[in-house]
Coordinates of C-alpha atoms and ligand atoms in Angstrom, one line a residue:
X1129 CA 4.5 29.4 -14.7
X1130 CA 7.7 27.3 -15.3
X1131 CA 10.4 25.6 -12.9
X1132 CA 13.7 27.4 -14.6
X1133 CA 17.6 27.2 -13.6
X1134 CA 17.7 27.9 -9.6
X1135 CA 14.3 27.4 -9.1
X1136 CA 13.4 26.0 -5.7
X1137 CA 11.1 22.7 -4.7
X1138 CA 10.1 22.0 -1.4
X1139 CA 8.7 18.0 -0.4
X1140 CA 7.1 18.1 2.5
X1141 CA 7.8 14.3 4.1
X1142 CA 10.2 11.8 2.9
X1143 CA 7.8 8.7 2.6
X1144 CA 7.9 6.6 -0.7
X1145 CA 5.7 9.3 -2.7
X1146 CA 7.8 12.4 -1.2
X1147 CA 11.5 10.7 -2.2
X1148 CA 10.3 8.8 -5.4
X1149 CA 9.1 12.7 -6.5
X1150 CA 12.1 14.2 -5.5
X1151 CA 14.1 11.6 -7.7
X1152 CA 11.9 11.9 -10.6
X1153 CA 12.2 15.5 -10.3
X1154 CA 16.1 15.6 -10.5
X1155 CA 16.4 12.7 -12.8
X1156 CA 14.1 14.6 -15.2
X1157 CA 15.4 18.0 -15.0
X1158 CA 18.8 16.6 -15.1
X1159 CA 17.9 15.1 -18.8
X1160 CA 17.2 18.8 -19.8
X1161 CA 19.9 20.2 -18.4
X1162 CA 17.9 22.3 -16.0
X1163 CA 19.4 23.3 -12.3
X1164 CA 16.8 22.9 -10.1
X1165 CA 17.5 22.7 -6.1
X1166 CA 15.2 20.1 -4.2
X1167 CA 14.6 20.0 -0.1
X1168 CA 13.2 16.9 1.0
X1169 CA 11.4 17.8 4.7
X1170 CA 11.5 14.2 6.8
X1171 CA 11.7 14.7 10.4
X1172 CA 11.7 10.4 10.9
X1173 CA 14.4 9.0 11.0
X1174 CA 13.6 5.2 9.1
X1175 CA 16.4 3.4 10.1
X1176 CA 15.4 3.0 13.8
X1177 CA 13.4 -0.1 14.4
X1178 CA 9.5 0.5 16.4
X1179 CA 7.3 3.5 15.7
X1180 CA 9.7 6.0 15.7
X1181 CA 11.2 4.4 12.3
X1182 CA 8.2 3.4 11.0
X1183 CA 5.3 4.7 8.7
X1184 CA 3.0 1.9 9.5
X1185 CA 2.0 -0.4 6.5
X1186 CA 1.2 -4.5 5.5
X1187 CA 4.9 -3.7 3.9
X1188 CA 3.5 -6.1 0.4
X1189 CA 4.7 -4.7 -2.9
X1190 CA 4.1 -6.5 -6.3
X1191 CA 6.9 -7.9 -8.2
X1192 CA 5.4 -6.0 -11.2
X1193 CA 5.9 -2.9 -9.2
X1194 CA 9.7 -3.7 -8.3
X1195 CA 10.1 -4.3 -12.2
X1196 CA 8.3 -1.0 -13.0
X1197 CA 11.0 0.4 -10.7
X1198 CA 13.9 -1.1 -11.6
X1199 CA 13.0 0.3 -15.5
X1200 CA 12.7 3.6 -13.5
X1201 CA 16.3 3.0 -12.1
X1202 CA 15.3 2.0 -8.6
X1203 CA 16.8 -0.8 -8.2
X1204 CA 15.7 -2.7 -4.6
X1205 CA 18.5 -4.3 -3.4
X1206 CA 18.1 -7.8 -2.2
X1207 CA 18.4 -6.4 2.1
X1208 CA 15.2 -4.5 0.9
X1209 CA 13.4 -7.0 -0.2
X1210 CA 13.5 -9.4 2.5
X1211 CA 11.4 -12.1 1.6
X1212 CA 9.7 -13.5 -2.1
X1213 CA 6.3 -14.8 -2.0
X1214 CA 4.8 -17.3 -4.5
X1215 CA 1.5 -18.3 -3.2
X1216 CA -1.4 -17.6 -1.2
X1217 CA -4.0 -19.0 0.6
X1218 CA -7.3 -18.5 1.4
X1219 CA -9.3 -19.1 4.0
X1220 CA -12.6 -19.2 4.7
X1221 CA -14.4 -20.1 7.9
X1222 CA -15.0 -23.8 6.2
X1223 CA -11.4 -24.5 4.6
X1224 CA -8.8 -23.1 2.5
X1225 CA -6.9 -23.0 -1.1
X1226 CA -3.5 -22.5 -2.1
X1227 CA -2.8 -21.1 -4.8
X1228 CA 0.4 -20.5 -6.5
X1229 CA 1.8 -17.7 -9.0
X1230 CA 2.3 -19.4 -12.4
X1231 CA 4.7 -16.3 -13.6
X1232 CA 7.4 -14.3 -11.6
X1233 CA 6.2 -11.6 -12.6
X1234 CA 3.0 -12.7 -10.2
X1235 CA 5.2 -13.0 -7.2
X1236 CA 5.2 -10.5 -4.4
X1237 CA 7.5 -9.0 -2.0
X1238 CA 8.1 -7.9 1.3
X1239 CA 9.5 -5.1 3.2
X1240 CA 10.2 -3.3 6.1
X1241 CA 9.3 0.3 5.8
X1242 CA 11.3 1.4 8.6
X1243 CA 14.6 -0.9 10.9
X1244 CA 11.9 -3.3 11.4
X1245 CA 9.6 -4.1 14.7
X1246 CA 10.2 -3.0 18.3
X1247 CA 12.8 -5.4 19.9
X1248 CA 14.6 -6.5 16.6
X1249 CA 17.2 -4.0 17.2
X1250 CA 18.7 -6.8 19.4
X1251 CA 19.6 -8.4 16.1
X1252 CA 22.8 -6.2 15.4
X1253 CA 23.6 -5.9 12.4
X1254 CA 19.9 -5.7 11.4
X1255 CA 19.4 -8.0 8.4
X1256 CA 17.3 -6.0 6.5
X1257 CA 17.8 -2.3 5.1
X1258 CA 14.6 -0.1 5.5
X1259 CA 12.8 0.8 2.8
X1260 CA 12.0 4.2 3.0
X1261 CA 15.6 4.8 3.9
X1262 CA 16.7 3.3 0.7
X1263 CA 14.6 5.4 -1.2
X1264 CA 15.2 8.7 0.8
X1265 CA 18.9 7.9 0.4
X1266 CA 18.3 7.5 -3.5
X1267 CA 16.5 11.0 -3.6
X1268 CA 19.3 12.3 -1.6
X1269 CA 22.2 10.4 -4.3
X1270 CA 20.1 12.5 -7.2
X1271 CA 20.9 15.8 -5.6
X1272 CA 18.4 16.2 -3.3
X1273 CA 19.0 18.1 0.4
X1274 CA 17.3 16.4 3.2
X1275 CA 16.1 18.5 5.9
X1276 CA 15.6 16.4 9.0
X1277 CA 12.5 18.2 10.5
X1278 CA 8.6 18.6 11.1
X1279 CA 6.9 21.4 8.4
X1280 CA 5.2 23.3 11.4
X1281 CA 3.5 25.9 9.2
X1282 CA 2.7 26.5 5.0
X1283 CA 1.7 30.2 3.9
X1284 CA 2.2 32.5 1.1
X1285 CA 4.8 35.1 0.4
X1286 CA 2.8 36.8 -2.1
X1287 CA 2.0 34.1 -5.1
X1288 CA 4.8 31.7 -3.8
X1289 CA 4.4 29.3 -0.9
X1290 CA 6.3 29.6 2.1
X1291 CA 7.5 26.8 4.9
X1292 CA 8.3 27.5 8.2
X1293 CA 10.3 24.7 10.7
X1294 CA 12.9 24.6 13.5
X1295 CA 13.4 27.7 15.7
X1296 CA 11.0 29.9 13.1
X1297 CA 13.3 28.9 9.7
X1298 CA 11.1 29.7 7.0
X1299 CA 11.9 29.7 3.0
X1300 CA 9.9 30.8 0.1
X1301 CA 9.8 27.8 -2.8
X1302 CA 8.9 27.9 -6.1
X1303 CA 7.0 24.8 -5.9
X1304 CA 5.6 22.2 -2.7
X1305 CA 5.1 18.9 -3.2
X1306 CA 2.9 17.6 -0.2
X1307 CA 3.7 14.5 0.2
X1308 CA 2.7 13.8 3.9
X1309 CA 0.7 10.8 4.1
X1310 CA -2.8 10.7 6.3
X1311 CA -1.3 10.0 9.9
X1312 CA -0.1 13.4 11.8
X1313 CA -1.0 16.6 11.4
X1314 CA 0.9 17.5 8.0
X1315 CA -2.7 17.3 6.4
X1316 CA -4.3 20.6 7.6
X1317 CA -1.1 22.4 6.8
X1318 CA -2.1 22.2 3.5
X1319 CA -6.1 22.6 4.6
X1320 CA -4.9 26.2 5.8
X1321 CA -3.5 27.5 2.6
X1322 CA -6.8 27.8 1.5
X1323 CA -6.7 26.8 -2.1
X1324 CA -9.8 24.2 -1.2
X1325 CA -7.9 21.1 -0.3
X1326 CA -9.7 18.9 2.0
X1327 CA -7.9 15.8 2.8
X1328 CA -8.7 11.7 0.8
X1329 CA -11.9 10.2 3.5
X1330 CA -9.6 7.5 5.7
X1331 CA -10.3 4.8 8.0
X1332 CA -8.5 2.9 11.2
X1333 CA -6.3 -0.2 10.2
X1334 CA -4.5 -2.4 12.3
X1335 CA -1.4 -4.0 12.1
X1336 CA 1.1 -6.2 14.7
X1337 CA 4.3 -7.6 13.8
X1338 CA 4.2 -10.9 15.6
X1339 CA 7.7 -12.8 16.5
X1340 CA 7.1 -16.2 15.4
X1341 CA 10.9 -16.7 14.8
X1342 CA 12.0 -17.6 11.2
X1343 CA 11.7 -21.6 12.0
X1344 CA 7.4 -21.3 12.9
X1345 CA 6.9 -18.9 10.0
X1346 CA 8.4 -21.5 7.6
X1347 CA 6.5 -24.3 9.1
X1348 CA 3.4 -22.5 9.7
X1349 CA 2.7 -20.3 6.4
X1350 CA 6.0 -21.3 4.3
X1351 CA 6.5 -18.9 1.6
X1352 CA 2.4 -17.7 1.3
X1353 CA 0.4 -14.7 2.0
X1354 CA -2.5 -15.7 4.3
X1355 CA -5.7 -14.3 3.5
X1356 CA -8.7 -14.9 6.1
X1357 CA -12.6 -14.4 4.6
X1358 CA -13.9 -15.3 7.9
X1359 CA -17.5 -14.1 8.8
X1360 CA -16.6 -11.7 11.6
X1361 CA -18.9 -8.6 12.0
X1362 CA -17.1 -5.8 10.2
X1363 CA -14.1 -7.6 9.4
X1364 CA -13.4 -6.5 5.4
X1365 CA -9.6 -7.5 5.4
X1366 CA -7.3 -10.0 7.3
X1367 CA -3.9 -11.0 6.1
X1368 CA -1.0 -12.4 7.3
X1369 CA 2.3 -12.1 5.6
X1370 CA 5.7 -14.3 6.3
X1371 CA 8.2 -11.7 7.2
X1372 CA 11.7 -13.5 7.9
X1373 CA 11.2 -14.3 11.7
X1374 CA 8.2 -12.0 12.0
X1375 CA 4.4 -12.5 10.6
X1376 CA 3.1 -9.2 9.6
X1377 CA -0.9 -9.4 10.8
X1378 CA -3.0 -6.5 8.7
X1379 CA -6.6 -5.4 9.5
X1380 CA -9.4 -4.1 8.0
X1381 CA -12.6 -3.7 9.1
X1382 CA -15.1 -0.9 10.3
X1383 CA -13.7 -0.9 14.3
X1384 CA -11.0 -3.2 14.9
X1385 CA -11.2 -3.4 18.3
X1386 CA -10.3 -5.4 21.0
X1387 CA -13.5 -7.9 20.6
X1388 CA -13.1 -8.2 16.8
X1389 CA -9.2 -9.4 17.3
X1390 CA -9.6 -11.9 19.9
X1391 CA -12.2 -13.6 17.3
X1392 CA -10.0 -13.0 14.8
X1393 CA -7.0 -15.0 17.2
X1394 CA -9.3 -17.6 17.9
X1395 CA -10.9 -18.6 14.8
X1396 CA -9.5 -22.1 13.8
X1397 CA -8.6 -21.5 10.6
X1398 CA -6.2 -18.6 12.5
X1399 CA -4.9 -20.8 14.8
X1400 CA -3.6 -23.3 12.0
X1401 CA -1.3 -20.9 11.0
X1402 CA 0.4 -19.6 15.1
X1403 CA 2.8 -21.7 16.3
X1404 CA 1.5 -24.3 19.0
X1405 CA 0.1 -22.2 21.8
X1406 CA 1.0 -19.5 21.1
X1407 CA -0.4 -16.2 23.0
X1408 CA 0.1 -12.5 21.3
X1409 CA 3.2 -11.3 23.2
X1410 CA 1.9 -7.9 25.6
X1411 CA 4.4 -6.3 23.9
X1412 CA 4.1 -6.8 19.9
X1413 CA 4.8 -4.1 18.0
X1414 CA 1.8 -2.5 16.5
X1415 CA 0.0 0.0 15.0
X1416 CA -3.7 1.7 14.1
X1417 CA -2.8 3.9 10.8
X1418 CA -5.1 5.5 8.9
X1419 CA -6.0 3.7 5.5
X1420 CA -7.4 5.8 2.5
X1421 CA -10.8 5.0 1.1
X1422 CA -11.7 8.3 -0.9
X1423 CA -10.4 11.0 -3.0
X1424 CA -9.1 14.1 -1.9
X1425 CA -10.5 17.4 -2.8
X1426 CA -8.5 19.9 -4.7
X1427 CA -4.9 18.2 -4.6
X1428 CA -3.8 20.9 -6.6
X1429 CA -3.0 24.5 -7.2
X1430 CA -0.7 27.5 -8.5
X1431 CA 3.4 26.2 -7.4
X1432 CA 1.5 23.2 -5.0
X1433 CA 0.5 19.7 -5.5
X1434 CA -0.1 16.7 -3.4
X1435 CA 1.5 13.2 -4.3
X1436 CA 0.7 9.9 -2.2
X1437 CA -1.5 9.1 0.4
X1438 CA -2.5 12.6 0.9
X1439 CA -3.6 12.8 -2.5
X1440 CA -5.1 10.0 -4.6
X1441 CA -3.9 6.1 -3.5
X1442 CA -5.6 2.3 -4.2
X1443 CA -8.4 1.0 -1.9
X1444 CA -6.9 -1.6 0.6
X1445 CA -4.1 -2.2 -1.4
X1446 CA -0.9 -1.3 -3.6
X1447 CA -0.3 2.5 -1.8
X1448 CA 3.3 2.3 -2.8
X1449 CA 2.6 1.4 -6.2
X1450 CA 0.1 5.0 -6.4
X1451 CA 2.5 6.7 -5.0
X1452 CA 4.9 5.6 -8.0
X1453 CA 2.5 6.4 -10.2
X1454 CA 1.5 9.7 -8.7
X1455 CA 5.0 10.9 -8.1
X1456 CA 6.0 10.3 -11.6
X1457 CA 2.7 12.4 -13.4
X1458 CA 3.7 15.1 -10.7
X1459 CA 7.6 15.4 -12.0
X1460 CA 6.8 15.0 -15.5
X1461 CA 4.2 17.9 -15.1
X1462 CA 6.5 20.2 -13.4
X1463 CA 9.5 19.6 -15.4
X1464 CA 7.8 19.0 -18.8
X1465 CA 4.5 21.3 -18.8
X1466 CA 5.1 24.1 -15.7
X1467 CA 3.8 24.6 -12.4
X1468 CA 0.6 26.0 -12.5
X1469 CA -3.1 24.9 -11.5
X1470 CA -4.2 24.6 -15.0
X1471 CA -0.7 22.4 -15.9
X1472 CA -1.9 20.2 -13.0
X1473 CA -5.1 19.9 -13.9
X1474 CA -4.2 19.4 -17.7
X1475 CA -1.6 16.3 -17.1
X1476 CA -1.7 15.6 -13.3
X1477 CA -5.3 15.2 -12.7
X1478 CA -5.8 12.2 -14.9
X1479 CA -3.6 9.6 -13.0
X1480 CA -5.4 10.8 -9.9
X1481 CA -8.6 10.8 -12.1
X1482 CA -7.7 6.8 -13.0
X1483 CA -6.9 5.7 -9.3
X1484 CA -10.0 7.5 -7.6
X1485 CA -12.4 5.7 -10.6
X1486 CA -11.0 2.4 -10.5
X1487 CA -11.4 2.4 -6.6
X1488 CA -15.4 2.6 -7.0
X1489 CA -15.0 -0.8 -9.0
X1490 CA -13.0 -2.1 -6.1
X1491 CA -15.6 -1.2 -3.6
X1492 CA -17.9 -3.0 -5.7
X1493 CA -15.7 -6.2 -5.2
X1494 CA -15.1 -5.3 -1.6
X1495 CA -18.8 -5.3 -0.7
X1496 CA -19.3 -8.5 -2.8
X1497 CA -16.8 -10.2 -1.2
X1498 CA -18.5 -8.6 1.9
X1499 CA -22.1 -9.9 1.2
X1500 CA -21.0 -13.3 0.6
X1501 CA -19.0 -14.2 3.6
X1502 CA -22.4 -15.6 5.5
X1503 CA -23.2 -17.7 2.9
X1504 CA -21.1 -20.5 3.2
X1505 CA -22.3 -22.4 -0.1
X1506 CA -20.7 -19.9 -2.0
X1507 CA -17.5 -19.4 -0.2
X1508 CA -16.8 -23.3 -0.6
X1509 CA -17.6 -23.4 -4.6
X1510 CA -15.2 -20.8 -5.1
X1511 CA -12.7 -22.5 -2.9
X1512 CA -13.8 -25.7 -5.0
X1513 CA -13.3 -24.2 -8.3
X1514 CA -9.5 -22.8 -7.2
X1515 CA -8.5 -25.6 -6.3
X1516 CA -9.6 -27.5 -9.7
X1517 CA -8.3 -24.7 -11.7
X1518 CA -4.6 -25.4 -9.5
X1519 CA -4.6 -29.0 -9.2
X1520 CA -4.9 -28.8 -13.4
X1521 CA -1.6 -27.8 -15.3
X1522 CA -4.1 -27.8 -18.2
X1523 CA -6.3 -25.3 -17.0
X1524 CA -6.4 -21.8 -17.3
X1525 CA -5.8 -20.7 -13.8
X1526 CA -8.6 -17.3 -14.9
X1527 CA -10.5 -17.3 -11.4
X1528 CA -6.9 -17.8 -9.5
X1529 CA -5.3 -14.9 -11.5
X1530 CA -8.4 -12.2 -10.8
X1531 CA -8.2 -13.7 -7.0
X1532 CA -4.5 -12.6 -7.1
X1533 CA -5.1 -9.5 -8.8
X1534 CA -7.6 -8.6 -6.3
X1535 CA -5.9 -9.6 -3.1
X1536 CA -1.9 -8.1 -4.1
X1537 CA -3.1 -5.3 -6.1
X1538 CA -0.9 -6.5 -9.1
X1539 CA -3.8 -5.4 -11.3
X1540 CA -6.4 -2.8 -11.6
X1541 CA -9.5 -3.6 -10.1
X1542 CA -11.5 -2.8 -13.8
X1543 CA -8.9 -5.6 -15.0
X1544 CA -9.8 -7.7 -11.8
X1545 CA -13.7 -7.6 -12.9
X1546 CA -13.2 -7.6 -16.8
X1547 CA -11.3 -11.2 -15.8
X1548 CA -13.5 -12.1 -13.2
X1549 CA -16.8 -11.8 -15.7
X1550 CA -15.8 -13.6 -18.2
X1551 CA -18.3 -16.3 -19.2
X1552 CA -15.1 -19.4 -18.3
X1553 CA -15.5 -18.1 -14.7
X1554 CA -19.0 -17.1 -14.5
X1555 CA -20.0 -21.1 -15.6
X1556 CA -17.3 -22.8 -13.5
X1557 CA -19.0 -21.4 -10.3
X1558 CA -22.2 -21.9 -11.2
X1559 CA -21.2 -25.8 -11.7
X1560 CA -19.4 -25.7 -8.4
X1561 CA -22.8 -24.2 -6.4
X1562 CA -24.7 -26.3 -8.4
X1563 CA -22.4 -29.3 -7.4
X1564 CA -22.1 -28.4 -3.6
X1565 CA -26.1 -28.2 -3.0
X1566 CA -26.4 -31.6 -4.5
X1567 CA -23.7 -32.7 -2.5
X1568 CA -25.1 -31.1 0.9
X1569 CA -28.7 -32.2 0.2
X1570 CA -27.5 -35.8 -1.0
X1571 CA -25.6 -35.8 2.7
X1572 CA -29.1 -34.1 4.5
Ligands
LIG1879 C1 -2.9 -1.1 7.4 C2 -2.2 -0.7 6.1 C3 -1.5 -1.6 5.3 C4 -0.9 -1.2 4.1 N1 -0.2 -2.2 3.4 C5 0.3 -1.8 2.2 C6 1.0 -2.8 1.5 O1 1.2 -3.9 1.9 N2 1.6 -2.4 0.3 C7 1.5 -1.1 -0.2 O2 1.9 -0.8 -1.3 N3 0.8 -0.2 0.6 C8 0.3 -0.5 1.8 N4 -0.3 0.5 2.5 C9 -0.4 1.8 2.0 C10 1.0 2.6 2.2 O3 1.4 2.5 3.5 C11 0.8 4.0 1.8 O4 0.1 4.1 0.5 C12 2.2 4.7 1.6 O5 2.8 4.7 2.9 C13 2.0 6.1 1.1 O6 3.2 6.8 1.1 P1 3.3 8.4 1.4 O7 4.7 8.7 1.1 O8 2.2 9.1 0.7 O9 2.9 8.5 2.9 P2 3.7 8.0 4.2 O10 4.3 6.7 4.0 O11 2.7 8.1 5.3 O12 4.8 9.1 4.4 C14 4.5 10.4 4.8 C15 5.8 11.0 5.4 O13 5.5 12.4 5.6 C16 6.2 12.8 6.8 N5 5.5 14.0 7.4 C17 4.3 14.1 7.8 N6 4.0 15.3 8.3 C18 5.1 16.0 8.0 C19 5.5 17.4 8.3 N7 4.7 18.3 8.8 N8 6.8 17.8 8.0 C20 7.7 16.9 7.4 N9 7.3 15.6 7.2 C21 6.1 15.2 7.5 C22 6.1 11.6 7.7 O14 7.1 11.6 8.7 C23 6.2 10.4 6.8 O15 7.5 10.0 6.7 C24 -0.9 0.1 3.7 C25 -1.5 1.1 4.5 C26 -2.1 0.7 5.7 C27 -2.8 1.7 6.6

């Protein structure tokens, strides 16, 4: 079961994992010579600014992951990548630590997915380009056909999938990528093909995009991602990220409610970083997507697969960076080994295989990180030993780099605990408890 001259691929949404698939598709049956005809099904259109443009992220990629790109032949142009960050800092309920990338390549970026919160449309022209767009537009400059509209319904003509949109269009494809994420109802499209796909387990997030303008963000959290391990019930992840005139706030947590933000707002080490006074605006543009935290079943079968979100993706972090990953073992596969169940399996699987397994490890760190935010000894070693490892230019900076890794996604979480263990690290805290205990029974 082979793609062949005129064969026809549907992508059902035009998110990053959709359009980068769609581009790897053409660019590789382009290097073959093969003629294959792409449709690209995005009913958003990304350049408006608010929800309507928007498909809802912390908008953080890793300069690693723009390199990876660029070798790719995505180049992000600087309005895409609004603003570079070289540090972060992290707090705990006690104090914090900055710590600084010691190599580009350690530096992240930011984004807008979409024209950028509700209300900056006043800013004409916008000064940013959206993501998304910029990638949609690239799959489009590689041949593909963008169809603006919703996918209302997925079937069979005999052994070849079928799509029906708009006023009852339908067309028969040879292949169809899903690629629609984990907020709408694209999901149990694919659910009703009955192959066996159930959709990746997923949890609430929250994000707000709050207007400090670009003068308070400098002054406030200069050119560093915030990161908050405060010891708030159910609070797993809190990040704030500098965003030209905007701070992007990102939650995680079992039920981000109401309750949970206002302690989140008033928590001092919080208010350090708002400008003087300030109160979250009524109308702050924000957001409860769904975040994956578990594999799908069955992403795969005869002429469909599943790329992105909606397949396999990285717990907390780096979704963008799966989706790369995902959408390149999809093309390859279709172009290079044929379309069927067993191709998928055979040479598709595995990078979905690698992502879902390495997740497990970062639970493990999750829940570590987790069981250790009420003990307030260790939270201010580690803080202790960061800031001896920066304040060094000797020193290795080990227990900064796995902190890094684990809070930007710039490495695998197996990497992030291979690091982490080592007996440099492992020592160094233990010196740091050991010091802080004396120090607190010394002071009663
Ligand atoms: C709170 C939060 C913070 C995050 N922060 C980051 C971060 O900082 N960095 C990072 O790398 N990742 C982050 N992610 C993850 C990232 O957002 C996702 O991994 C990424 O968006 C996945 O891309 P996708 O193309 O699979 O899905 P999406 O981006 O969701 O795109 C799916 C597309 O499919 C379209 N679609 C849906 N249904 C249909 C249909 N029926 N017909 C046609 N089109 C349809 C939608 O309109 C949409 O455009 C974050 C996620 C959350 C929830």
């Amino acid at each position: 079961m082979e793609l062949s001259d005129h064969s026809r691929v549907g992508v059902i949404g035009g998110g990053p994992a959709g359009s980068m698939t769609a581009y790897f598709l053409l660019e590789l049956a382009k290097s073959i010579h093969l003629k294959i005809d792409v449709d690209i099904f995005e009913p958003r259109d990304f350049s408006l600014t608010g929800p309507p443009g928007c498909n809802m992220c912390g908008g953080v990629i890793s300069e690693s992951l723009v390199q990876k790109l660029a070798i790719s032949g995505i180049h992000l142009p600087n309005d895409v990548l609004m603003d570079t960050i070289d540090a972060y800092t992290l707090h705990t309920d006690h104090s914090n630590a900055r710590i600084r990338a010691h190599t580009e390549e350690m530096r992240i970026a930011c984004i807008f997915r979409g024209g950028g919160p509700k209300g900056a449309e006043t800013q004409k022209p916008l000064p940013w380009q959206a993501f998304d767009q910029f990638l949609l537009d690239l799959a489009q400059k590689q041949g593909a056909n963008r169809i603006p509209k919703r996918v209302k319904k997925l079937d069979w003509d005999h052994d070849r999938p079928r799509v029906t949109w708009g006023e009852e269009k339908t067309q028969t494809y040879d292949l169809i990528v899903g690629a629609v994420g984990l907020n709408g109802a694209g999901l149990s499209l694919f659910e009703q093909m009955n192959f066996g796909y159930k959709p990746p387990r997923a949890t609430k997030a929250y994000i707000a995009e709050l207007y400090f303008g670009s003068e308070e963000v400098e002054r406030r959290l200069g050119k560093s991602m915030h990161i908050f391990l405060l010891n708030i019930p159910g609070l797993k992840f809190l990040a704030l990220t500098p965003k030209g005139p905007y701070a992007t706030l990102v939650v995680l947590g079992e039920n981000v409610d109401k309750t949970m933000l206002d302690r989140i707002f008033r928590a001092p080490e919080m208010v350090q970083c708002l400008p003087h006074g300030w109160k979250v605006p009524v109308q702050t543009c924000h957001c409860q997507p769904k975040i994956h935290i578990g594999p799908p079943h069955k992403p795969f079968t005869d002429r469909v697969v599943l790329v992105g979100d909606c397949s396999s993706s990285r717990l907390f972090k780096d979704g963008i960076g799966a989706s790369y990953k995902l959408a390149k073992a999809c093309a390859y596969t279709a172009i290079v080994h044929g379309i069927s169940k067993q191709a998928f399996q055979r040479f598709f699987a595995p990078t979905c295989r690698e992502l879902d397994h390495d997740n497990l490890l970062g639970g493990i760190i999750f829940s570590l990180d987790h069981l250790m935010r009420p003990f307030s000894l260790v939270q201010e070693a580690l803080l202790d030993s960061v800031r001896s490892e920066q304040n060094d230019p000797a020193s290795p900076k080990k227990l900064s780099t796995a902190l890094w890794d684990t809070f930007t996604g710039s490495a695998s979480y197996r990497t992030v605990i291979a690091n982490t263990a080592h007996p440099d690290i492992v020592i160094k805290l233990f010196k740091a408890i050991l010091r802080r205990w004396l120090s607190r029974r010394k002071n009663g």
